[in-house]
Coordinates of C-alpha atoms in Angstrom, one line a residue:
Chain W
X1 CA 89.6 65.8 86.0
X2 CA 90.6 64.1 88.9
X3 CA 90.6 64.7 92.7
X4 CA 94.4 64.6 92.7
X5 CA 94.6 68.2 92.8
X6 CA 94.1 68.0 96.9
X7 CA 95.6 64.6 97.5
X8 CA 94.2 62.6 100.3
X9 CA 96.5 61.3 102.6
X10 CA 96.5 57.3 102.2
X11 CA 98.0 57.0 105.8
X12 CA 94.9 59.0 107.6
X13 CA 92.2 57.1 109.0
X14 CA 88.9 58.3 110.6
X15 CA 90.6 57.7 114.1
X16 CA 93.3 60.1 113.0
X17 CA 93.8 63.2 115.3
X18 CA 92.0 66.1 113.5
X19 CA 94.1 69.0 112.5
X20 CA 92.2 71.4 114.5
X21 CA 93.4 69.9 117.8
X22 CA 96.7 69.9 116.7
X23 CA 96.5 73.7 115.9
X24 CA 95.1 74.1 119.4
X25 CA 97.6 72.1 121.0
X26 CA 100.7 73.8 119.3
X27 CA 98.9 77.2 119.9
X28 CA 98.6 76.5 123.6
X29 CA 94.9 76.5 123.6
X30 CA 94.1 73.6 125.6
X31 CA 94.1 73.0 129.2
X32 CA 96.5 70.5 130.8
X33 CA 94.1 67.6 130.8
X34 CA 93.2 68.3 127.5
X35 CA 96.6 68.3 126.4
X36 CA 97.4 65.1 128.3
X37 CA 94.3 63.5 126.8
X38 CA 95.4 64.4 123.5
X39 CA 99.3 63.4 123.7
X40 CA 97.9 60.0 124.6
X41 CA 95.9 59.7 121.4
X42 CA 98.8 61.1 119.4
X43 CA 101.2 58.0 120.6
X44 CA 98.8 55.8 118.1
X45 CA 99.0 58.4 115.2
X46 CA 102.2 58.6 113.5
X47 CA 101.0 61.0 110.8
X48 CA 99.6 63.4 113.2
X49 CA 102.5 63.1 115.6
X50 CA 104.9 63.9 112.5
X51 CA 102.8 66.9 111.3
X52 CA 102.9 68.2 115.0
X53 CA 106.4 67.9 115.3
X54 CA 107.0 69.4 111.8
X55 CA 104.6 72.5 113.0
X56 CA 106.4 73.0 116.1
X57 CA 109.8 72.9 114.4
X58 CA 108.3 75.4 112.2
X59 CA 107.1 77.5 115.0
X60 CA 110.1 77.5 116.6
X61 CA 112.4 78.4 113.5
X62 CA 109.8 81.2 113.1
X63 CA 110.3 82.9 116.5
X64 CA 114.1 82.8 116.1
X65 CA 114.3 84.4 112.7
X66 CA 114.2 88.0 113.8
X67 CA 114.6 87.7 117.5
X68 CA 117.5 90.3 117.6
X69 CA 114.9 92.8 116.1
X70 CA 113.4 93.0 119.4
X71 CA 116.4 94.3 121.5
X72 CA 117.9 96.2 118.7
X73 CA 117.6 100.3 119.2
X74 CA 115.0 101.7 117.4
X75 CA 115.6 103.8 114.5
X76 CA 115.3 107.6 115.2
X77 CA 112.6 107.9 112.7
X78 CA 110.6 105.3 114.4
X79 CA 111.1 107.2 117.4
X80 CA 110.2 110.6 116.0
X81 CA 107.0 108.9 114.5
X82 CA 106.0 107.4 118.1
X83 CA 106.8 110.8 119.5
X84 CA 104.3 112.4 117.1
X85 CA 101.4 109.7 117.8
X86 CA 102.0 110.0 121.2
X87 CA 101.6 114.0 121.0
X88 CA 98.5 113.7 118.9
X89 CA 96.9 111.2 121.3
X90 CA 97.4 113.8 124.2
X91 CA 96.0 116.5 122.1
X92 CA 92.8 114.3 121.2
X93 CA 92.4 113.2 124.4
X94 CA 92.3 116.8 125.8
X95 CA 89.6 117.6 123.2
X96 CA 87.8 114.6 124.0
X97 CA 87.7 115.4 127.5
X98 CA 86.6 118.7 126.7
X99 CA 83.8 117.5 124.7
X100 CA 82.7 115.3 127.4
X101 CA 82.4 118.2 129.8
X102 CA 80.5 119.8 127.4
X103 CA 77.3 117.9 127.9
X104 CA 77.5 118.1 131.6
X105 CA 77.9 121.8 131.6
X106 CA 75.2 122.5 129.0
X107 CA 72.7 120.7 131.7
X108 CA 74.2 122.6 134.3
X109 CA 73.2 125.6 132.7
X110 CA 70.0 127.5 133.8
X111 CA 68.4 124.7 135.8
X112 CA 70.8 124.6 138.7
X113 CA 71.8 120.9 138.5
X114 CA 75.3 122.0 139.2
X115 CA 74.5 121.9 142.7
X116 CA 73.8 118.3 142.6
X117 CA 77.1 117.8 141.2
X118 CA 75.6 115.9 138.2
X119 CA 78.3 115.4 135.9
X120 CA 78.3 113.0 132.9
X121 CA 81.8 110.9 132.3
X122 CA 84.0 110.9 135.1
X123 CA 82.6 111.8 138.2
X124 CA 84.0 114.9 140.1
X125 CA 85.2 112.8 142.7
X126 CA 87.5 110.6 140.1
X127 CA 89.3 113.8 139.3
X128 CA 92.6 114.7 141.0
X129 CA 91.5 116.6 144.2
X130 CA 93.4 119.8 143.4
X131 CA 92.0 120.4 139.9
X132 CA 88.3 119.8 141.0
X133 CA 88.8 122.7 143.6
X134 CA 90.3 124.7 140.9
X135 CA 87.4 123.9 138.9
X136 CA 84.9 124.9 141.3
X137 CA 86.7 128.0 142.0
X138 CA 87.2 129.0 138.4
X139 CA 83.5 128.0 137.5
X140 CA 81.6 131.0 138.9
X141 CA 83.8 133.5 137.3
X142 CA 84.1 131.8 133.9
X143 CA 80.5 130.9 133.8
X144 CA 79.6 134.6 134.0
X145 CA 82.5 135.5 131.5
X146 CA 80.8 133.0 129.3
X147 CA 77.5 134.4 129.6
X148 CA 78.8 138.1 128.7
X149 CA 80.2 136.5 125.9
X150 CA 76.9 135.1 124.6
X151 CA 75.2 138.5 125.1
X152 CA 78.0 140.5 123.3
X153 CA 77.2 137.5 120.5
X154 CA 73.6 138.1 120.4
X155 CA 73.8 141.9 120.4
X156 CA 76.3 142.5 117.6
X157 CA 76.0 139.5 115.2
X158 CA 72.6 140.6 113.8
X159 CA 74.2 144.2 112.9
X160 CA 74.1 144.6 109.4
X161 CA 75.8 147.9 109.0
X162 CA 77.8 148.2 112.0
X163 CA 78.6 144.8 113.2
X164 CA 82.4 145.8 114.1
X165 CA 84.2 149.0 115.1
X166 CA 87.2 148.3 113.4
X167 CA 87.1 146.1 110.2
X168 CA 89.4 143.3 109.1
X169 CA 90.7 145.9 106.3
X170 CA 92.7 147.6 109.0
X171 CA 93.5 144.3 111.1
X172 CA 97.1 145.6 112.1
X173 CA 95.5 148.6 113.5
X174 CA 92.6 146.6 115.4
X175 CA 95.1 144.1 116.8
X176 CA 97.3 146.9 118.2
X177 CA 94.7 149.0 119.4
X178 CA 93.0 145.9 121.3
X179 CA 96.1 144.7 123.0
X180 CA 96.8 148.2 124.2
X181 CA 93.6 148.3 125.6
X182 CA 93.5 145.0 127.0
X183 CA 97.1 145.3 128.4
X184 CA 98.0 142.0 126.6
X185 CA 99.4 141.1 123.0
X186 CA 96.6 139.6 121.2
X187 CA 96.4 137.7 118.0
X188 CA 93.7 137.0 115.9
X189 CA 93.2 133.5 115.1
X190 CA 93.2 132.8 111.2
X191 CA 89.9 130.5 110.7
X192 CA 90.0 130.3 106.8
X193 CA 90.8 126.8 106.8
X194 CA 87.5 126.3 108.4
X195 CA 85.7 128.8 106.2
X196 CA 85.5 131.6 108.4
X197 CA 87.2 135.0 107.4
X198 CA 87.7 138.0 110.0
X199 CA 84.9 140.7 109.7
X200 CA 86.6 142.7 112.3
X201 CA 86.7 143.5 115.9
X202 CA 85.2 145.9 118.8
X203 CA 86.1 147.0 122.5
X204 CA 83.6 146.2 124.9
X205 CA 83.3 146.8 128.6
X206 CA 83.9 144.0 131.2
X207 CA 83.6 143.2 135.2
X208 CA 87.4 143.9 135.5
X209 CA 88.1 146.4 132.4
X210 CA 88.1 146.1 128.9
X211 CA 87.2 142.9 126.9
X212 CA 87.5 142.7 122.9
X213 CA 85.4 140.8 120.4
X214 CA 86.3 139.5 117.2
X215 CA 84.0 138.4 114.7
X216 CA 84.3 135.9 111.8
X217 CA 81.9 135.2 109.1
X218 CA 81.8 132.3 106.3
X219 CA 80.5 132.2 102.8
X220 CA 77.1 131.2 104.1
X221 CA 77.0 134.5 106.2
X222 CA 76.9 132.5 109.6
X223 CA 78.9 134.6 112.3
X224 CA 80.8 133.4 115.1
X225 CA 82.5 135.5 117.8
X226 CA 85.6 135.0 119.8
X227 CA 85.4 137.3 123.1
X228 CA 88.4 137.8 125.2
X229 CA 89.6 139.4 128.1
X230 CA 91.1 139.4 131.9
X231 CA 88.7 137.6 134.3
X232 CA 88.1 139.4 137.3
X233 CA 88.0 137.7 140.9
X234 CA 89.9 134.4 141.1
X235 CA 93.3 135.0 139.5
X236 CA 95.2 133.0 142.2
X237 CA 98.1 130.8 140.9
X238 CA 96.3 127.7 141.4
X239 CA 93.2 128.6 139.2
X240 CA 95.9 129.8 136.6
X241 CA 97.8 126.9 136.2
X242 CA 95.2 124.7 134.3
X243 CA 93.3 125.6 131.4
X244 CA 89.8 124.4 132.2
X245 CA 87.5 123.7 129.1
X246 CA 83.7 124.5 129.1
X247 CA 80.6 124.4 126.8
X248 CA 77.4 126.4 127.5
X249 CA 74.5 126.6 125.4
X250 CA 71.8 129.6 125.8
X251 CA 68.9 128.9 123.1
X252 CA 70.5 128.5 119.8
X253 CA 74.0 130.0 120.6
X254 CA 76.7 127.6 121.8
X255 CA 79.5 128.9 123.5
X256 CA 82.7 127.3 124.1
X257 CA 85.0 128.6 126.7
X258 CA 88.4 128.5 128.5
X259 CA 90.6 130.2 130.8
X260 CA 94.3 130.4 130.3
X261 CA 96.4 131.9 132.9
X262 CA 93.6 134.3 134.1
X263 CA 92.7 135.3 130.5
X264 CA 89.4 134.1 129.4
X265 CA 88.5 133.1 125.7
X266 CA 84.9 132.3 124.6
X267 CA 84.0 131.2 121.1
X268 CA 80.2 131.8 120.3
X269 CA 77.9 130.8 117.5
X270 CA 74.9 129.2 116.4
X271 CA 76.8 126.6 114.6
X272 CA 76.1 122.6 115.8
X273 CA 78.4 121.8 118.5
X274 CA 80.6 119.5 116.6
X275 CA 81.4 122.5 114.1
X276 CA 81.7 124.9 116.8
X277 CA 84.2 122.7 118.6
X278 CA 86.4 122.3 115.8
X279 CA 86.7 125.9 115.5
X280 CA 87.4 126.5 119.2
X281 CA 90.2 123.8 118.6
X282 CA 91.7 125.8 115.8
X283 CA 91.5 128.7 118.0
X284 CA 93.0 127.2 121.0
X285 CA 95.8 125.8 119.1
X286 CA 96.8 129.0 117.2
X287 CA 96.6 131.2 120.5
X288 CA 98.9 129.0 122.4
X289 CA 102.1 130.8 123.1
Chain H
X1 CA 98.6 106.3 127.2
X2 CA 102.1 107.7 127.2
X3 CA 105.0 107.8 125.1
X4 CA 106.5 104.6 126.3
X5 CA 103.6 102.7 125.9
X6 CA 103.9 103.4 122.3
X7 CA 107.5 103.1 122.1
X8 CA 107.3 99.6 124.0
X9 CA 105.0 98.2 121.0
X10 CA 107.3 99.4 118.3
X11 CA 109.9 96.1 118.5
X12 CA 106.9 93.7 118.0
X13 CA 105.6 95.7 115.1
X14 CA 109.0 95.8 113.6
X15 CA 109.6 92.2 113.7
X16 CA 106.0 91.2 112.4
X17 CA 106.6 93.8 109.4
X18 CA 110.1 92.4 108.7
X19 CA 108.5 89.1 108.1
X20 CA 105.4 89.9 106.2
X21 CA 107.1 92.3 104.0
X22 CA 110.2 90.2 103.9
X23 CA 112.6 93.5 103.5
X24 CA 113.9 95.6 106.5
X25 CA 113.3 98.9 104.6
X26 CA 109.8 98.2 103.7
X27 CA 109.4 96.8 107.2
X28 CA 110.3 100.1 108.9
X29 CA 108.5 102.0 106.6
X30 CA 105.3 100.1 107.0
X31 CA 105.9 100.7 111.1
X32 CA 106.3 104.3 110.2
X33 CA 103.2 104.6 108.1
X34 CA 101.3 102.7 110.9
X35 CA 102.4 105.2 113.5
X36 CA 101.5 108.4 111.2
X37 CA 98.2 106.5 110.6
X38 CA 97.5 106.5 114.4
X39 CA 97.8 110.1 114.6
X40 CA 94.6 110.5 112.8
X41 CA 92.9 107.7 113.9
X42 CA 93.2 108.1 117.8
X43 CA 89.3 108.7 117.9
X44 CA 88.7 104.7 116.8
X45 CA 91.1 103.7 119.8
X46 CA 89.4 103.5 123.2
X47 CA 91.8 104.4 125.8
X48 CA 92.6 101.4 128.2
X49 CA 91.9 98.9 125.4
X50 CA 94.5 96.9 123.7
X51 CA 96.9 99.3 122.2
X52 CA 98.8 96.3 120.8
X53 CA 96.1 95.0 119.1
X54 CA 95.1 98.2 117.7
X55 CA 98.2 99.2 116.4
X56 CA 98.6 95.8 114.7
X57 CA 95.2 96.4 113.1
X58 CA 96.3 99.7 111.8
X59 CA 99.3 98.0 110.5
X60 CA 97.3 95.2 109.0
X61 CA 95.0 97.7 106.9
X62 CA 98.2 99.6 106.1
X63 CA 99.8 96.3 104.4
X64 CA 96.7 95.2 102.9
X65 CA 96.5 98.5 101.1
X66 CA 99.9 98.5 100.0
X67 CA 99.4 94.7 98.6
X68 CA 96.3 95.7 96.8
X69 CA 98.0 98.5 94.9
X70 CA 101.1 96.8 93.8
X71 CA 98.7 93.8 92.7
X72 CA 97.5 96.4 90.0
X73 CA 100.8 96.5 88.8
X74 CA 102.0 93.4 86.7
X75 CA 104.7 90.8 87.6
X76 CA 103.7 90.6 91.2
X77 CA 102.0 87.3 92.7
X78 CA 104.7 85.0 91.5
X79 CA 103.9 81.6 90.7
X80 CA 106.0 78.8 92.0
X81 CA 107.3 75.7 89.9
X82 CA 107.4 73.0 92.5
X83 CA 110.6 71.3 90.9
X84 CA 112.5 74.7 91.0
X85 CA 111.6 75.1 94.8
X86 CA 112.8 71.5 95.3
X87 CA 116.3 72.6 93.6
X88 CA 116.6 75.7 95.9
X89 CA 115.6 73.7 99.1
X90 CA 118.2 71.0 99.2
X91 CA 121.1 71.2 101.5
X92 CA 119.8 72.8 104.4
X93 CA 122.8 72.4 106.9
X94 CA 123.8 75.6 108.8
X95 CA 121.6 78.1 110.6
X96 CA 122.1 80.9 108.4
X97 CA 121.0 78.9 105.5
X98 CA 118.1 77.5 107.2
X99 CA 116.8 80.9 108.4
X100 CA 117.4 82.3 104.7
X101 CA 115.6 79.3 103.6
X102 CA 112.5 80.1 106.3
X103 CA 112.4 83.3 105.0
X104 CA 112.1 82.4 101.2
X105 CA 109.7 79.8 102.3
X106 CA 107.8 82.2 104.1
X107 CA 107.7 84.9 101.3
X108 CA 106.1 82.2 98.8
X109 CA 102.9 82.0 101.2
X110 CA 100.1 83.9 100.0
X111 CA 100.1 87.0 102.1
X112 CA 96.7 86.4 103.9
X113 CA 98.1 83.2 105.1
X114 CA 101.5 84.5 106.1
X115 CA 99.7 87.1 108.3
X116 CA 97.7 84.5 110.1
X117 CA 100.7 82.4 110.7
X118 CA 102.9 85.2 112.2
X119 CA 100.4 86.7 114.2
X120 CA 99.8 83.2 115.9
X121 CA 103.1 81.7 115.9
X122 CA 105.2 85.1 116.4
X123 CA 103.1 87.1 118.5
X124 CA 100.9 84.5 120.5
X125 CA 97.6 86.1 119.6
X126 CA 94.6 84.2 120.1
X127 CA 92.4 83.2 117.0
X128 CA 89.8 85.4 117.7
X129 CA 92.4 88.6 118.0
X130 CA 93.7 87.6 114.7
X131 CA 90.2 87.6 113.5
X132 CA 89.5 91.0 114.6
X133 CA 93.0 92.3 113.4
X134 CA 92.6 90.9 109.9
X135 CA 88.6 91.7 109.8
X136 CA 88.0 87.7 108.7
X137 CA 85.8 85.4 110.7
X138 CA 87.6 83.0 113.0
X139 CA 87.0 80.1 110.7
X140 CA 88.8 82.0 107.7
X141 CA 91.7 82.5 110.2
X142 CA 91.8 78.7 111.2
X143 CA 91.9 77.9 107.3
X144 CA 94.6 80.5 106.6
X145 CA 96.5 79.2 109.4
X146 CA 96.1 75.5 108.5
X147 CA 96.9 76.2 104.7
X148 CA 99.9 78.2 105.7
X149 CA 101.4 75.2 108.0
X150 CA 100.7 72.6 105.7
X151 CA 102.5 74.8 102.8
X152 CA 105.3 76.1 104.7
X153 CA 106.2 72.4 105.7
X154 CA 105.9 71.2 102.0
X155 CA 108.1 74.0 101.0
X156 CA 110.4 73.5 104.0
X157 CA 110.8 69.5 103.3
X158 CA 110.9 70.2 99.7
X159 CA 108.1 67.9 99.4
X160 CA 109.5 65.1 97.2
X161 CA 106.5 62.9 97.0
X162 CA 104.1 65.5 96.2
X163 CA 106.3 66.7 93.5
X164 CA 106.8 63.3 92.4
X165 CA 102.8 62.6 92.5
X166 CA 102.3 65.6 90.5
X167 CA 104.8 64.5 87.7
X168 CA 102.6 61.3 87.1
X169 CA 99.5 63.1 87.1
X170 CA 98.3 63.1 83.6
X171 CA 100.6 64.0 80.5
X172 CA 100.5 67.7 80.7
X173 CA 102.6 69.7 83.8
X174 CA 100.2 71.0 86.3
X175 CA 102.2 74.0 87.1
X176 CA 103.5 76.3 84.9
X177 CA 107.2 77.2 84.7
X178 CA 107.7 81.0 84.4
X179 CA 110.0 82.6 82.3

């Protein structure tokens, strides 16, 4: 009906300082010369000056309102939540680094690009010197390990009647047997949350003794294998301290592998890299001591 | 990013949440929810980028979701009779009254305006940062800020002029009294 719902201030004139400038001044968005110029104009604008001082008082009051909260000790529930969030970030970070390395190692395979030091993402020189050396040393043996894992995968996965020596029905026996032969208590990861069930496992020969292979299969008949065993060669303390994650690809077969305390793990399958990486993440987490 | 960087952000988040929700318990719940949410969202944060702005964004979205779901229930989104407010706002003398009063007035601001005002005034964020956090253009941030300041001033000053003006407009009351 009328325009009175938004009443015009009768005291405002075309020469009045616009509101936007008052906000800018109040929120510290103006340079010192701009501030000075505006102050001069404000001297002739009582309405704007009143608005500004009201807003300024508002701002001060707001900032005082819950100031003690800033120095108060944090409630334990929030500290615990922060702890969880920090830990999950650390985990994520580790996995992203793994994913980032994947591309570089995949490139390195077969073509000998590694010799050129062609690493994507962070270059080797940016890494801590020690871990770069560890990586370089461990690379040779763990690559060989990954190759053997891929071969074992390709050999046994197409088997229809004898894919494994001992089936999942005898899982307890399987684990005891392979633990004894590998000289290390083994665990079989549970991948049912990812849709993969254990088919069974088998014993295989490796460079430095026995190796084991566990096979998993999903509802679609897709199989992945987890290959594990002690690495020959470099088992020095330095090389063992750090877990080094890598990715390799050999035709359609992808392979995530890592070495933890001189013991190698390789997860191989025809899955897309993302899917395989998720599985490898589950395996890694479950096999952590 | 380590734990201490994250913990350093919590007091600021708590204070913002406290004024945003108007309730100490609801505020700490909101901070907690924000931290839990961070756990599953780290892939969206670029390491080394502004952790504070990111956490405020998570919190903003979390709060917006809460408001949306509570808006589906009746009896929220209060309408206010200006004359009633006037009665409540007279006689501001002690600091405590002032704080209570400011708090009450803040809670009368629409949620969007309150968020814009707090992020700028309390957290010293730039208009661009606020736009990013609240997911709206900078122009919208400006108009929310402007409305929030004007409205808060009206509420704080009890605005007798405006109330008087409203009384003289037409024969029907412009604002409706709630039961």
